PDB file of C-alpha atoms in Angstrom:
ATOM      1  CA  MET A   1     163.445 106.476 116.348  1.00 88.00           C
ATOM      2  CA  GLN A   2     160.547 106.278 118.775  1.00 96.00           C
ATOM      3  CA  LYS A   3     161.004 105.172 122.368  1.00 97.00           C
ATOM      4  CA  MET A   4     159.885 101.643 123.151  1.00 95.00           C
ATOM      5  CA  LYS A   5     157.446 100.890 125.937  1.00 95.00           C
ATOM      6  CA  PHE A   6     157.096  97.516 127.624  1.00 95.00           C
ATOM      7  CA  ASN A   7     154.248  96.268 129.793  1.00 97.00           C
ATOM      8  CA  VAL A   8     153.872  93.182 131.969  1.00 97.00           C
ATOM      9  CA  LYS A   9     150.713  92.179 133.810  1.00 97.00           C
ATOM     10  CA  ALA A  10     151.012  89.686 136.641  1.00 98.00           C
ATOM     11  CA  GLU A  11     148.889  87.755 139.129  1.00 97.00           C
ATOM     12  CA  ASN A  12     150.141  85.825 142.119  1.00 97.00           C
ATOM     13  CA  GLN A  13     149.346  82.418 143.572  1.00 96.00           C
ATOM     14  CA  GLY A  14     151.219  82.389 146.873  1.00 96.00           C
ATOM     15  CA  LEU A  15     154.847  83.254 146.133  1.00 97.00           C
ATOM     16  CA  ALA A  16     154.490  82.301 142.464  1.00 97.00           C
ATOM     17  CA  ILE A  17     153.676  84.951 139.899  1.00 97.00           C
ATOM     18  CA  THR A  18     152.321  84.410 136.413  1.00 98.00           C
ATOM     19  CA  ALA A  19     153.335  87.336 134.264  1.00 97.00           C
ATOM     20  CA  LYS A  20     151.919  88.091 130.842  1.00 97.00           C
ATOM     21  CA  ALA A  21     154.278  89.910 128.505  1.00 96.00           C
ATOM     22  CA  GLY A  22     152.523  90.441 125.207  1.00 95.00           C
ATOM     23  CA  LYS A  23     151.401  87.015 124.031  1.00 97.00           C
ATOM     24  CA  HIS A  24     153.875  85.243 126.314  1.00 97.00           C
ATOM     25  CA  GLN A  25     153.422  83.865 129.803  1.00 97.00           C
ATOM     26  CA  ILE A  26     156.239  83.611 132.364  1.00 97.00           C
ATOM     27  CA  VAL A  27     156.009  81.831 135.710  1.00 98.00           C
ATOM     28  CA  LEU A  28     158.386  82.874 138.488  1.00 98.00           C
ATOM     29  CA  ASP A  29     158.437  81.280 141.921  1.00 98.00           C
ATOM     30  CA  GLU A  30     160.663  80.507 144.865  1.00 96.00           C
ATOM     31  CA  GLY A  31     161.972  77.162 146.011  1.00 93.00           C
ATOM     32  CA  ALA A  32     160.546  75.290 148.983  1.00 93.00           C
ATOM     33  CA  GLN A  33     163.217  76.746 151.302  1.00 91.00           C
ATOM     34  CA  MET A  34     161.599  80.181 150.768  1.00 91.00           C
ATOM     35  CA  GLY A  35     158.023  78.887 150.989  1.00 94.00           C
ATOM     36  CA  GLY A  36     157.415  78.557 147.263  1.00 96.00           C
ATOM     37  CA  LYS A  37     156.515  75.551 145.150  1.00 97.00           C
ATOM     38  CA  ASP A  38     159.431  75.819 142.674  1.00 97.00           C
ATOM     39  CA  THR A  39     157.109  76.118 139.657  1.00 97.00           C
ATOM     40  CA  GLY A  40     159.543  78.424 137.884  1.00 97.00           C
ATOM     41  CA  PRO A  41     162.853  80.230 138.301  1.00 97.00           C
ATOM     42  CA  ASN A  42     163.129  82.751 141.109  1.00 97.00           C
ATOM     43  CA  PRO A  43     163.366  86.468 140.290  1.00 96.00           C
ATOM     44  CA  MET A  44     167.166  86.574 140.681  1.00 97.00           C
ATOM     45  CA  GLN A  45     167.601  83.636 138.291  1.00 97.00           C
ATOM     46  CA  ASN A  46     165.269  85.434 135.907  1.00 97.00           C
ATOM     47  CA  VAL A  47     167.519  88.514 135.976  1.00 98.00           C
ATOM     48  CA  LEU A  48     170.492  86.349 134.980  1.00 98.00           C
ATOM     49  CA  ALA A  49     168.475  84.691 132.202  1.00 98.00           C
ATOM     50  CA  SER A  50     167.407  88.151 131.006  1.00 98.00           C
ATOM     51  CA  LEU A  51     171.064  89.206 130.946  1.00 98.00           C
ATOM     52  CA  ALA A  52     171.970  86.205 128.778  1.00 98.00           C
ATOM     53  CA  SER A  53     169.074  86.905 126.435  1.00 98.00           C
ATOM     54  CA  CYS A  54     169.854  90.601 126.175  1.00 98.00           C
ATOM     55  CA  GLU A  55     173.564  90.051 125.532  1.00 98.00           C
ATOM     56  CA  ASN A  56     172.647  87.455 122.889  1.00 98.00           C
ATOM     57  CA  VAL A  57     170.324  89.846 121.046  1.00 98.00           C
ATOM     58  CA  THR A  58     172.811  92.725 121.333  1.00 98.00           C
ATOM     59  CA  ALA A  59     175.680  90.540 120.086  1.00 98.00           C
ATOM     60  CA  HIS A  60     173.692  89.481 117.022  1.00 98.00           C
ATOM     61  CA  VAL A  61     172.782  93.098 116.206  1.00 98.00           C
ATOM     62  CA  VAL A  62     176.385  94.260 116.645  1.00 98.00           C
ATOM     63  CA  ALA A  63     177.808  91.283 114.707  1.00 98.00           C
ATOM     64  CA  LYS A  64     175.612  92.142 111.751  1.00 98.00           C
ATOM     65  CA  GLU A  65     176.684  95.810 111.901  1.00 98.00           C
ATOM     66  CA  ILE A  66     180.419  95.015 111.976  1.00 97.00           C
ATOM     67  CA  GLY A  67     180.422  91.967 109.678  1.00 98.00           C
ATOM     68  CA  PHE A  68     181.396  89.570 112.472  1.00 98.00           C
ATOM     69  CA  ASP A  69     181.058  85.831 111.805  1.00 98.00           C
ATOM     70  CA  LEU A  70     178.836  84.981 114.788  1.00 98.00           C
ATOM     71  CA  GLN A  71     177.712  81.362 114.584  1.00 98.00           C
ATOM     72  CA  ALA A  72     176.621  80.727 118.194  1.00 98.00           C
ATOM     73  CA  LEU A  73     176.949  81.927 121.780  1.00 98.00           C
ATOM     74  CA  SER A  74     176.921  79.864 124.966  1.00 98.00           C
ATOM     75  CA  PHE A  75     176.472  81.624 128.322  1.00 98.00           C
ATOM     76  CA  ASN A  76     177.366  80.600 131.865  1.00 98.00           C
ATOM     77  CA  ILE A  77     176.265  83.388 134.222  1.00 98.00           C
ATOM     78  CA  THR A  78     176.597  83.327 138.006  1.00 98.00           C
ATOM     79  CA  GLY A  79     175.355  85.954 140.436  1.00 98.00           C
ATOM     80  CA  VAL A  80     176.451  86.414 144.061  1.00 97.00           C
ATOM     81  CA  PHE A  81     173.742  87.717 146.374  1.00 95.00           C
ATOM     82  CA  ASP A  82     173.792  88.279 150.149  1.00 96.00           C
ATOM     83  CA  PRO A  83     170.242  87.512 151.373  1.00 94.00           C
ATOM     84  CA  ARG A  84     170.683  89.561 154.558  1.00 97.00           C
ATOM     85  CA  GLY A  85     169.655  92.721 152.661  1.00 96.00           C
ATOM     86  CA  PHE A  86     166.444  91.054 151.492  1.00 95.00           C
ATOM     87  CA  MET A  87     165.830  89.839 155.040  1.00 95.00           C
ATOM     88  CA  GLY A  88     165.963  93.402 156.411  1.00 97.00           C
ATOM     89  CA  ASP A  89     169.608  94.210 157.138  1.00 98.00           C
ATOM     90  CA  HIS A  90     169.830  97.723 155.681  1.00 97.00           C
ATOM     91  CA  SER A  91     173.632  97.648 155.766  1.00 97.00           C
ATOM     92  CA  VAL A  92     173.585  95.012 152.987  1.00 97.00           C
ATOM     93  CA  ARG A  93     172.229  95.815 149.545  1.00 95.00           C
ATOM     94  CA  PRO A  94     169.340  93.543 148.529  1.00 96.00           C
ATOM     95  CA  TYR A  95     170.593  92.731 145.018  1.00 97.00           C
ATOM     96  CA  PHE A  96     173.571  91.116 143.301  1.00 98.00           C
ATOM     97  CA  GLU A  97     177.011  92.085 144.578  1.00 97.00           C
ATOM     98  CA  GLU A  98     178.797  90.390 141.711  1.00 98.00           C
ATOM     99  CA  VAL A  99     177.870  88.776 138.400  1.00 98.00           C
ATOM    100  CA  THR A 100     180.266  86.627 136.382  1.00 98.00           C
ATOM    101  CA  VAL A 101     179.527  86.271 132.675  1.00 98.00           C
ATOM    102  CA  GLU A 102     181.355  83.581 130.722  1.00 98.00           C
ATOM    103  CA  VAL A 103     180.620  83.487 127.006  1.00 98.00           C
ATOM    104  CA  LYS A 104     181.832  80.914 124.503  1.00 98.00           C
ATOM    105  CA  VAL A 105     181.685  82.335 120.989  1.00 98.00           C
ATOM    106  CA  THR A 106     181.499  79.970 118.024  1.00 98.00           C
ATOM    107  CA  THR A 107     183.223  81.934 115.273  1.00 98.00           C
ATOM    108  CA  THR A 108     186.092  82.017 112.792  1.00 98.00           C
ATOM    109  CA  GLU A 109     187.074  85.458 114.114  1.00 98.00           C
ATOM    110  CA  PRO A 110     190.388  86.070 115.966  1.00 98.00           C
ATOM    111  CA  PRO A 111     190.529  86.935 119.704  1.00 98.00           C
ATOM    112  CA  GLU A 112     190.867  90.685 119.105  1.00 98.00           C
ATOM    113  CA  ARG A 113     187.612  90.727 117.114  1.00 98.00           C
ATOM    114  CA  ILE A 114     185.876  88.748 119.890  1.00 98.00           C
ATOM    115  CA  ALA A 115     187.141  91.363 122.369  1.00 98.00           C
ATOM    116  CA  ALA A 116     185.781  94.160 120.154  1.00 98.00           C
ATOM    117  CA  LEU A 117     182.388  92.433 119.954  1.00 98.00           C
ATOM    118  CA  GLN A 118     182.364  91.984 123.742  1.00 98.00           C
ATOM    119  CA  ALA A 119     183.199  95.643 124.373  1.00 98.00           C
ATOM    120  CA  GLU A 120     180.442  96.829 122.072  1.00 98.00           C
ATOM    121  CA  VAL A 121     177.886  94.429 123.568  1.00 98.00           C
ATOM    122  CA  GLU A 122     178.756  95.487 127.114  1.00 98.00           C
ATOM    123  CA  SER A 123     178.370  99.160 126.237  1.00 98.00           C
ATOM    124  CA  ARG A 124     174.985  98.707 124.512  1.00 98.00           C
ATOM    125  CA  CYS A 125     173.155  95.828 126.244  1.00 98.00           C
ATOM    126  CA  PRO A 126     170.309  97.345 128.315  1.00 98.00           C
ATOM    127  CA  VAL A 127     170.340  94.661 131.031  1.00 98.00           C
ATOM    128  CA  TYR A 128     174.161  94.662 131.330  1.00 98.00           C
ATOM    129  CA  THR A 129     174.315  98.448 131.590  1.00 98.00           C
ATOM    130  CA  LEU A 130     171.470  98.431 134.135  1.00 98.00           C
ATOM    131  CA  LEU A 131     173.499  96.100 136.374  1.00 98.00           C
ATOM    132  CA  LYS A 132     176.610  98.203 135.816  1.00 98.00           C
ATOM    133  CA  ALA A 133     174.729 101.391 136.783  1.00 98.00           C
ATOM    134  CA  ALA A 134     173.633  99.622 140.000  1.00 97.00           C
ATOM    135  CA  ASP A 135     177.320  99.164 140.843  1.00 97.00           C
ATOM    136  CA  VAL A 136     177.187  95.383 140.489  1.00 98.00           C
ATOM    137  CA  LYS A 137     180.740  94.067 140.071  1.00 98.00           C
ATOM    138  CA  LEU A 138     180.739  92.514 136.583  1.00 98.00           C
ATOM    139  CA  LYS A 139     183.381  89.930 135.720  1.00 98.00           C
ATOM    140  CA  ASP A 140     183.358  89.033 132.043  1.00 97.00           C
ATOM    141  CA  LYS A 141     185.187  86.502 129.922  1.00 98.00           C
ATOM    142  CA  TRP A 142     184.417  86.050 126.238  1.00 98.00           C
ATOM    143  CA  GLU A 143     186.431  83.469 124.331  1.00 98.00           C
ATOM    144  CA  SER A 144     186.310  81.289 121.271  1.00 97.00           C
ATOM    145  CA  ALA A 145     184.368  78.064 121.735  1.00 97.00           C
TER     146      ALA A 145
END
């Protein structure tokens, strides 16, 4: 299998950025408290949304491989971030310290199969494993909806 390559082109308007990813356009911004105009999610919120999306895609791929009855997924993801690192305190890392992922799985499968799906997703999801490699504390709970 060939390696995949991704490209994003972006232009700013103040703190907002309009990124073009293929035929899609994404607007990221900051809220007024940071000097932005709140025209889109901030970059940290975007990371959490990307995690939900990536886990969703990975779960559907894995479910198909293992014959898992995956009807729907619902995500509630929270990240804890200490802004002092971003503001210049080099003793504090400038990214998430902890991310909590709560997933409700609509399925007829028993809890042990949900746990097996979760384990496989967490070992294969590119965004999840990126956060894990950055030593972000990941707290995960997958359960039947």
